[in-house]
Short mmCIF file of C-alpha atoms in Angstrom, two decimals:
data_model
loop_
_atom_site.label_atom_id
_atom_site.label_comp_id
_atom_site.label_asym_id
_atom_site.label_seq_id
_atom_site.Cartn_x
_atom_site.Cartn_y
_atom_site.Cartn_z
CA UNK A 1 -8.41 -7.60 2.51
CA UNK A 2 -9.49 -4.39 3.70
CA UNK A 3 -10.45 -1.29 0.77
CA UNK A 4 -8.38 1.00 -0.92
CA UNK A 5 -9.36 3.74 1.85
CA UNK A 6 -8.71 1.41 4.60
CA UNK A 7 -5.71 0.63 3.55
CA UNK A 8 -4.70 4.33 3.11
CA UNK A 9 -5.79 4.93 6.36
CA UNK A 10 -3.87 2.45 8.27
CA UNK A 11 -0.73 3.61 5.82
CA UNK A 12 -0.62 7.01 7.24
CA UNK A 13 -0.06 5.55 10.77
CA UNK A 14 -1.74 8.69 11.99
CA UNK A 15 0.36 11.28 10.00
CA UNK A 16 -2.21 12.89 7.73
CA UNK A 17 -0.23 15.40 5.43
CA UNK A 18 3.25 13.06 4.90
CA UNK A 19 4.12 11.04 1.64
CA UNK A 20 5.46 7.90 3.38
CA UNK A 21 4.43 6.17 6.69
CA UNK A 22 6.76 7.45 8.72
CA UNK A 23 6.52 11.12 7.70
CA UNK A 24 7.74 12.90 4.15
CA UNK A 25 11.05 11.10 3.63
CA UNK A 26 11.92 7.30 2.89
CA UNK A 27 14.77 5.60 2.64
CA UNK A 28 15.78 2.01 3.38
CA UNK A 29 15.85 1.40 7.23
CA UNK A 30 12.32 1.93 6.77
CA UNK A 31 11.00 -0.07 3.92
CA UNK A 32 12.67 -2.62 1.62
CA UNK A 33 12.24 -1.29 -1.62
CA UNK A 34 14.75 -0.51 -4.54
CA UNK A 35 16.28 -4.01 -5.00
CA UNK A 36 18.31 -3.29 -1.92
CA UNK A 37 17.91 -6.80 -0.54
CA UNK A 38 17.39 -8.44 -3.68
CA UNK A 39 13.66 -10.08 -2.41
CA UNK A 40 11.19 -10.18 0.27
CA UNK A 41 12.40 -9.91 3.54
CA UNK A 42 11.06 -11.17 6.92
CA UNK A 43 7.92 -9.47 7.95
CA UNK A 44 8.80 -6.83 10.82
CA UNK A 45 12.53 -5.86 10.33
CA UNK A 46 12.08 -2.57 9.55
CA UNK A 47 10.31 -0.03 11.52
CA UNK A 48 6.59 0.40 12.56
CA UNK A 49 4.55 2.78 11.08
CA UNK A 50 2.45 5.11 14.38
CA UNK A 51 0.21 2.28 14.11
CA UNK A 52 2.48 0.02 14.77
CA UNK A 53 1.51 -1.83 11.34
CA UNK A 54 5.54 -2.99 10.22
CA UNK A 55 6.47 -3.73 6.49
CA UNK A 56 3.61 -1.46 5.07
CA UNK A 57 5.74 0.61 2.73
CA UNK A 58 8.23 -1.79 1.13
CA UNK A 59 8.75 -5.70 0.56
CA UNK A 60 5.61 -6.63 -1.24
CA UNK A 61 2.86 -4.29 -3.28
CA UNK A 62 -0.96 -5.13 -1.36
CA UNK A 63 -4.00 -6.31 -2.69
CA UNK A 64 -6.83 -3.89 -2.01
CA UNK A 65 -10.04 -5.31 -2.15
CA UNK A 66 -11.53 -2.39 -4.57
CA UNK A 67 -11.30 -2.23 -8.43
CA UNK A 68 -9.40 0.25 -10.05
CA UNK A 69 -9.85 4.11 -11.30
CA UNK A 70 -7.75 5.91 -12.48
CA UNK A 71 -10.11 8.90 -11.46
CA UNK A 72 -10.25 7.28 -7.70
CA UNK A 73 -9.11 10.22 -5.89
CA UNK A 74 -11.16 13.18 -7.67
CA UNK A 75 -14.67 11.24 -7.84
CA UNK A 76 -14.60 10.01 -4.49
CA UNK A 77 -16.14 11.58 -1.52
CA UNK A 78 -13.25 12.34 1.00
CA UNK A 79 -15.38 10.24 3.76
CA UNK A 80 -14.85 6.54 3.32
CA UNK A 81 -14.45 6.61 -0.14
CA UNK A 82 -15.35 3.80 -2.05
CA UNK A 83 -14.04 2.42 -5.65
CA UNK A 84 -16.01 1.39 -8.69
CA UNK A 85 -18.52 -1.41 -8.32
CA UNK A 86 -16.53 -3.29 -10.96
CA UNK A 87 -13.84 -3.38 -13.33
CA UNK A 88 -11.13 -5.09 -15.09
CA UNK A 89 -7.89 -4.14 -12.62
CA UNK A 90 -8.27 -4.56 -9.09
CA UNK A 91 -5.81 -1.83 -6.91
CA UNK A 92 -2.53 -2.57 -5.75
CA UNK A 93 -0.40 -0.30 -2.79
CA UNK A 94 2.00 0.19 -0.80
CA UNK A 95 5.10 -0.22 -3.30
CA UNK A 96 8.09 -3.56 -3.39
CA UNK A 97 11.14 -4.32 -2.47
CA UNK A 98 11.31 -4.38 -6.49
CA UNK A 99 9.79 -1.02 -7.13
CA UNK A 100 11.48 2.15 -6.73
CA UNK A 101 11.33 4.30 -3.54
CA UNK A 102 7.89 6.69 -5.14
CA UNK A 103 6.02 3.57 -5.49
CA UNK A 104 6.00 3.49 -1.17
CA UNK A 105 3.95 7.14 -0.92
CA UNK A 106 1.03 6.80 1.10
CA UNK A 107 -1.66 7.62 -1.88
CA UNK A 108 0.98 5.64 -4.77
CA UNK A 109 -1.46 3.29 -6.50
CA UNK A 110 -1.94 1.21 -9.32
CA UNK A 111 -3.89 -1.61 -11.07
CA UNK A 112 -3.38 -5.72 -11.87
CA UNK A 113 -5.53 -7.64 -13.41
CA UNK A 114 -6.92 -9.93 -10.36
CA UNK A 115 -5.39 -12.82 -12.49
CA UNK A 116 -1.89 -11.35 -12.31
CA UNK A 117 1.01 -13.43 -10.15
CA UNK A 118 4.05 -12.24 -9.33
CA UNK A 119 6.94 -12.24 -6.82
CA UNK A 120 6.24 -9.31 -5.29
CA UNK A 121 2.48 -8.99 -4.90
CA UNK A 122 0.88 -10.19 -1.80
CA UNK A 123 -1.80 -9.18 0.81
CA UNK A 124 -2.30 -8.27 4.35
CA UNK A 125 -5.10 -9.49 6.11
CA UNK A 126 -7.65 -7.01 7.94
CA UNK A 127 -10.25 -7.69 10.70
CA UNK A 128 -13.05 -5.38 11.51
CA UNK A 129 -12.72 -4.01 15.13
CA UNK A 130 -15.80 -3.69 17.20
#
């Protein structure tokens, strides 16, 4: 799974001040998200993101490999941030078909305990590029 700031990164598909993947306004021909289809869709019927990543806003919240803080974004340095070392939550992104449309922002986050199962929480699967 890749870390909170990965995952952030690769969110933005290359737009760096805009509150949604595909710039500062979302609505649903872009993600799946306010019960509009009633569950998770098939991965890659909406639109790509600049990186070409699909279904990153939308359809299912992401597991993020770091733990949770609340106080992520002010006590982390702005290069490759990193989260606590430990904790009870681990960090969820990227919104659900389930959640409402402010849940997809870019920097939207929240915590689950690691135990936590649900219908729509999932993961995306990273690889290192070299």
């Amino acid at each position: 799974m890749p870390t909170e700031a990965e995952w952030e990164y690769a969110a933005r598909g290359g737009l760096v001040d805009k509150n949604f993947p595909y710039g500062d306004k979302l609505d649903s021909t872009q993600a799946n998200f306010g019960k509009k289809f009633r569950g998770i869709i098939e991965i890659g019927k909406g639109k790509p993101n600049g990186y070409g990543l699909y279904d990153i806003a939308g359809n299912v919240w992401e597991w993020v490999s770091d733990f949770y803080s609340e106080k992520y974004y002010s006590e982390s340095p702005v290069g490759n941030p990193q989260g606590p070392k430990s904790g009870r939550f681990r960090v969820i992104r990227g919104g659900s078909w389930h959640s409402g449309g402010m849940c997809n922002q870019v920097h939207y986050r929240n915590g689950l305990s690691p135990s936590w199962v649900d219908f729509a929480v999932g993961f995306r699967c990273v690889k290192d590029l070299k």
